[in-house]
PDB file of C-alpha atoms in Angstrom:
ATOM      1  CA  MET A   7      -1.095 -28.670  13.522  1.00 40.00           C
ATOM      2  CA  THR A   8       2.424 -29.470  14.668  1.00 41.00           C
ATOM      3  CA  ASN A   9       5.007 -26.769  15.187  1.00 43.00           C
ATOM      4  CA  PRO A  10       8.779 -27.165  15.386  1.00 44.00           C
ATOM      5  CA  ARG A  11      10.418 -26.617  18.709  1.00 45.00           C
ATOM      6  CA  LEU A  12      10.993 -22.887  18.711  1.00 46.00           C
ATOM      7  CA  ASP A  13      14.333 -22.462  20.410  1.00 52.00           C
ATOM      8  CA  ASN A  14      17.749 -20.967  19.740  1.00 55.00           C
ATOM      9  CA  GLU A  15      18.970 -24.064  17.929  1.00 58.00           C
ATOM     10  CA  PHE A  16      16.050 -23.856  15.496  1.00 53.00           C
ATOM     11  CA  PHE A  17      16.655 -20.143  14.878  1.00 54.00           C
ATOM     12  CA  ASP A  18      20.373 -20.767  14.300  1.00 60.00           C
ATOM     13  CA  MET A  19      19.534 -23.480  11.768  1.00 56.00           C
ATOM     14  CA  ILE A  20      17.186 -21.173   9.838  1.00 56.00           C
ATOM     15  CA  HIS A  21      19.781 -18.404   9.929  1.00 58.00           C
ATOM     16  CA  SER A  22      22.389 -20.762   8.442  1.00 60.00           C
ATOM     17  CA  LEU A  23      19.939 -21.810   5.703  1.00 56.00           C
ATOM     18  CA  LEU A  24      19.423 -18.182   4.732  1.00 58.00           C
ATOM     19  CA  GLN A  25      23.181 -17.618   4.649  1.00 60.00           C
ATOM     20  CA  GLU A  26      23.532 -20.643   2.343  1.00 59.00           C
ATOM     21  CA  GLU A  27      20.961 -19.080   0.001  1.00 54.00           C
ATOM     22  CA  GLN A  28      22.986 -15.869  -0.137  1.00 57.00           C
ATOM     23  CA  GLN A  29      26.154 -17.819  -0.936  1.00 59.00           C
ATOM     24  CA  LEU A  30      24.354 -19.600  -3.790  1.00 55.00           C
ATOM     25  CA  GLY A  31      23.612 -16.246  -5.393  1.00 53.00           C
ATOM     26  CA  ILE A  32      19.881 -16.118  -4.793  1.00 47.00           C
ATOM     27  CA  PRO A  33      18.800 -12.524  -5.635  1.00 50.00           C
ATOM     28  CA  GLU A  34      18.692  -9.911  -2.912  1.00 50.00           C
ATOM     29  CA  ASN A  35      15.340  -8.727  -1.638  1.00 51.00           C
ATOM     30  CA  ARG A  36      13.569  -5.746  -3.202  1.00 54.00           C
ATOM     31  CA  ARG A  37      12.767  -3.948   0.043  1.00 50.00           C
ATOM     32  CA  VAL A  38      13.213  -0.201   0.271  1.00 55.00           C
ATOM     33  CA  GLU A  39      13.355  -0.158   4.059  1.00 62.00           C
ATOM     34  CA  VAL A  40      15.920  -2.152   6.033  1.00 71.00           C
ATOM     35  CA  ARG A  41      14.479  -4.829   8.290  1.00 72.00           C
ATOM     36  CA  ARG A  42      15.978  -5.603  11.671  1.00 83.00           C
ATOM     37  CA  HIS A  43      16.532  -9.070  13.050  1.00 83.00           C
ATOM     38  CA  TYR A  44      13.595  -9.995  15.260  1.00 83.00           C
ATOM     39  CA  ASN A  45      14.133 -13.566  16.420  1.00 85.00           C
ATOM     40  CA  ARG A  46      11.026 -13.888  18.544  1.00 90.00           C
ATOM     41  CA  VAL A  47       8.056 -16.175  18.524  1.00 92.00           C
ATOM     42  CA  THR A  48       4.996 -14.306  17.265  1.00 93.00           C
ATOM     43  CA  LEU A  49       1.375 -15.346  16.908  1.00 96.00           C
ATOM     44  CA  LEU A  50      -0.063 -15.542  13.390  1.00 97.00           C
ATOM     45  CA  ALA A  51      -3.445 -16.536  12.000  1.00 97.00           C
ATOM     46  CA  PRO A  52      -4.915 -16.840   8.508  1.00 98.00           C
ATOM     47  CA  TYR A  53      -7.046 -13.846   7.545  1.00 98.00           C
ATOM     48  CA  ASP A  54      -9.869 -13.539   5.019  1.00 97.00           C
ATOM     49  CA  GLY A  55      -9.630  -9.748   4.900  1.00 96.00           C
ATOM     50  CA  GLU A  56     -12.932  -9.221   6.714  1.00 94.00           C
ATOM     51  CA  ASN A  57     -13.425 -11.372   9.817  1.00 94.00           C
ATOM     52  CA  LEU A  58     -10.889 -11.174  12.611  1.00 93.00           C
ATOM     53  CA  PRO A  59      -9.459 -14.583  13.528  1.00 96.00           C
ATOM     54  CA  GLN A  60     -10.481 -16.222  16.798  1.00 96.00           C
ATOM     55  CA  ALA A  61      -7.860 -16.818  19.502  1.00 95.00           C
ATOM     56  CA  ALA A  62      -7.759 -20.535  18.608  1.00 97.00           C
ATOM     57  CA  ASP A  63      -6.764 -19.649  15.013  1.00 97.00           C
ATOM     58  CA  PHE A  64      -3.415 -18.180  16.080  1.00 97.00           C
ATOM     59  CA  ALA A  65      -0.298 -20.343  16.055  1.00 96.00           C
ATOM     60  CA  PRO A  66       3.245 -19.549  17.210  1.00 96.00           C
ATOM     61  CA  ARG A  67       5.708 -18.828  14.421  1.00 95.00           C
ATOM     62  CA  LEU A  68       9.353 -17.840  14.529  1.00 93.00           C
ATOM     63  CA  CYS A  69       9.668 -14.274  13.271  1.00 93.00           C
ATOM     64  CA  HIS A  70      12.944 -13.628  11.457  1.00 90.00           C
ATOM     65  CA  ASP A  71      12.971  -9.891  10.784  1.00 92.00           C
ATOM     66  CA  LEU A  72      10.751  -6.848  11.177  1.00 92.00           C
ATOM     67  CA  SER A  73      10.351  -3.272   9.928  1.00 91.00           C
ATOM     68  CA  SER A  74       7.555  -0.721   9.949  1.00 89.00           C
ATOM     69  CA  GLN A  75       6.493  -2.027   6.522  1.00 93.00           C
ATOM     70  CA  GLY A  76       6.858  -5.784   6.854  1.00 94.00           C
ATOM     71  CA  PHE A  77       8.240  -8.896   8.482  1.00 96.00           C
ATOM     72  CA  SER A  78       9.245 -12.447   7.703  1.00 95.00           C
ATOM     73  CA  PHE A  79       8.655 -15.672   9.550  1.00 95.00           C
ATOM     74  CA  VAL A  80       9.468 -19.360   9.303  1.00 94.00           C
ATOM     75  CA  SER A  81       6.941 -22.181   9.270  1.00 94.00           C
ATOM     76  CA  THR A  82       6.899 -25.892   8.545  1.00 93.00           C
ATOM     77  CA  GLU A  83       3.579 -25.317   6.781  1.00 92.00           C
ATOM     78  CA  ARG A  84       2.956 -23.372   3.589  1.00 93.00           C
ATOM     79  CA  PRO A  85       0.377 -20.600   4.106  1.00 92.00           C
ATOM     80  CA  GLU A  86      -3.123 -21.379   2.846  1.00 93.00           C
ATOM     81  CA  THR A  87      -4.197 -17.732   2.547  1.00 96.00           C
ATOM     82  CA  SER A  88      -2.609 -14.639   1.042  1.00 98.00           C
ATOM     83  CA  LEU A  89      -3.372 -12.598   4.169  1.00 98.00           C
ATOM     84  CA  VAL A  90      -2.420 -13.124   7.806  1.00 98.00           C
ATOM     85  CA  VAL A  91      -2.931 -11.367  11.116  1.00 98.00           C
ATOM     86  CA  VAL A  92       0.152 -11.016  13.291  1.00 97.00           C
ATOM     87  CA  ALA A  93       0.083 -10.235  17.013  1.00 95.00           C
ATOM     88  CA  LEU A  94       3.138  -8.205  17.997  1.00 91.00           C
ATOM     89  CA  GLY A  95       4.455  -7.110  21.362  1.00 87.00           C
ATOM     90  CA  VAL A  96       3.276  -8.363  24.717  1.00 86.00           C
ATOM     91  CA  ALA A  97      -0.293  -8.568  25.979  1.00 86.00           C
ATOM     92  CA  PRO A  98      -2.260  -6.582  25.171  1.00 90.00           C
ATOM     93  CA  PHE A  99      -0.970  -7.369  21.665  1.00 92.00           C
ATOM     94  CA  LYS A 100      -1.004  -5.024  18.705  1.00 93.00           C
ATOM     95  CA  PHE A 101      -2.633  -6.733  15.707  1.00 96.00           C
ATOM     96  CA  PHE A 102      -1.729  -6.065  12.077  1.00 96.00           C
ATOM     97  CA  ALA A 103      -3.077  -7.380   8.785  1.00 98.00           C
ATOM     98  CA  ALA A 104      -0.320  -8.385   6.384  1.00 98.00           C
ATOM     99  CA  GLU A 105      -0.141  -9.665   2.823  1.00 98.00           C
ATOM    100  CA  ILE A 106       2.123 -12.603   2.046  1.00 98.00           C
ATOM    101  CA  ARG A 107       4.443 -11.344  -0.690  1.00 97.00           C
ATOM    102  CA  ASN A 108       6.788 -14.287  -1.133  1.00 95.00           C
ATOM    103  CA  VAL A 109       7.375 -17.817   0.074  1.00 96.00           C
ATOM    104  CA  ARG A 110      10.692 -19.614  -0.258  1.00 95.00           C
ATOM    105  CA  GLN A 111      11.112 -23.277   0.499  1.00 93.00           C
ATOM    106  CA  LEU A 112      14.155 -24.318   2.521  1.00 90.00           C
ATOM    107  CA  ILE A 113      15.179 -27.936   3.100  1.00 91.00           C
ATOM    108  CA  ARG A 114      17.432 -29.017   5.931  1.00 87.00           C
ATOM    109  CA  ASP A 115      18.026 -32.606   7.068  1.00 89.00           C
ATOM    110  CA  SER A 116      15.008 -33.764   5.007  1.00 91.00           C
ATOM    111  CA  GLN A 117      12.736 -31.246   6.780  1.00 92.00           C
ATOM    112  CA  VAL A 118      10.905 -28.658   4.669  1.00 93.00           C
ATOM    113  CA  TYR A 119      10.622 -25.111   6.018  1.00 94.00           C
ATOM    114  CA  HIS A 120       8.954 -22.102   4.447  1.00 95.00           C
ATOM    115  CA  TYR A 121      10.519 -18.660   4.745  1.00 95.00           C
ATOM    116  CA  ILE A 122       7.597 -16.257   4.327  1.00 97.00           C
ATOM    117  CA  GLY A 123       7.884 -12.531   3.621  1.00 96.00           C
ATOM    118  CA  CYS A 124       4.938 -10.262   4.434  1.00 97.00           C
ATOM    119  CA  GLN A 125       4.026  -6.636   3.836  1.00 96.00           C
ATOM    120  CA  ILE A 126       2.023  -4.945   6.579  1.00 96.00           C
ATOM    121  CA  ARG A 127      -1.237  -3.490   5.268  1.00 97.00           C
ATOM    122  CA  ASN A 128      -2.812  -1.908   8.331  1.00 96.00           C
ATOM    123  CA  ARG A 129      -3.325  -2.105  12.068  1.00 95.00           C
ATOM    124  CA  LEU A 130      -6.395  -3.977  13.301  1.00 95.00           C
ATOM    125  CA  ARG A 131      -8.268  -3.082  16.441  1.00 88.00           C
ATOM    126  CA  PRO A 132     -10.326  -5.894  17.981  1.00 75.00           C
TER     127      PRO A 132
END
């Protein structure tokens, strides 16, 4: 699995793509709670809803925003599951199960990115 270089330039590019979407009149989100920008690399893994992922299942993803109810992240790969586990904070991480609620495809310089919105379901304790 290849990941884009997760640096400031990459984050700035994604931010500009999202601004372009707003200028094109793409509908606003339906969130009740305001999310805060959270431009950090987080660890995410697919989740089957029962078995906690192994350490090798986690991959770095650029988180875009975060609230107590959800978060969004950017990936070059479309999610294969409807649930993910996200590791937040610093070690020892806090793990949360989240449901993928929407996926938007963004294209920049012939590269496809997926902007993925998630709703946090519950905290997981390993």
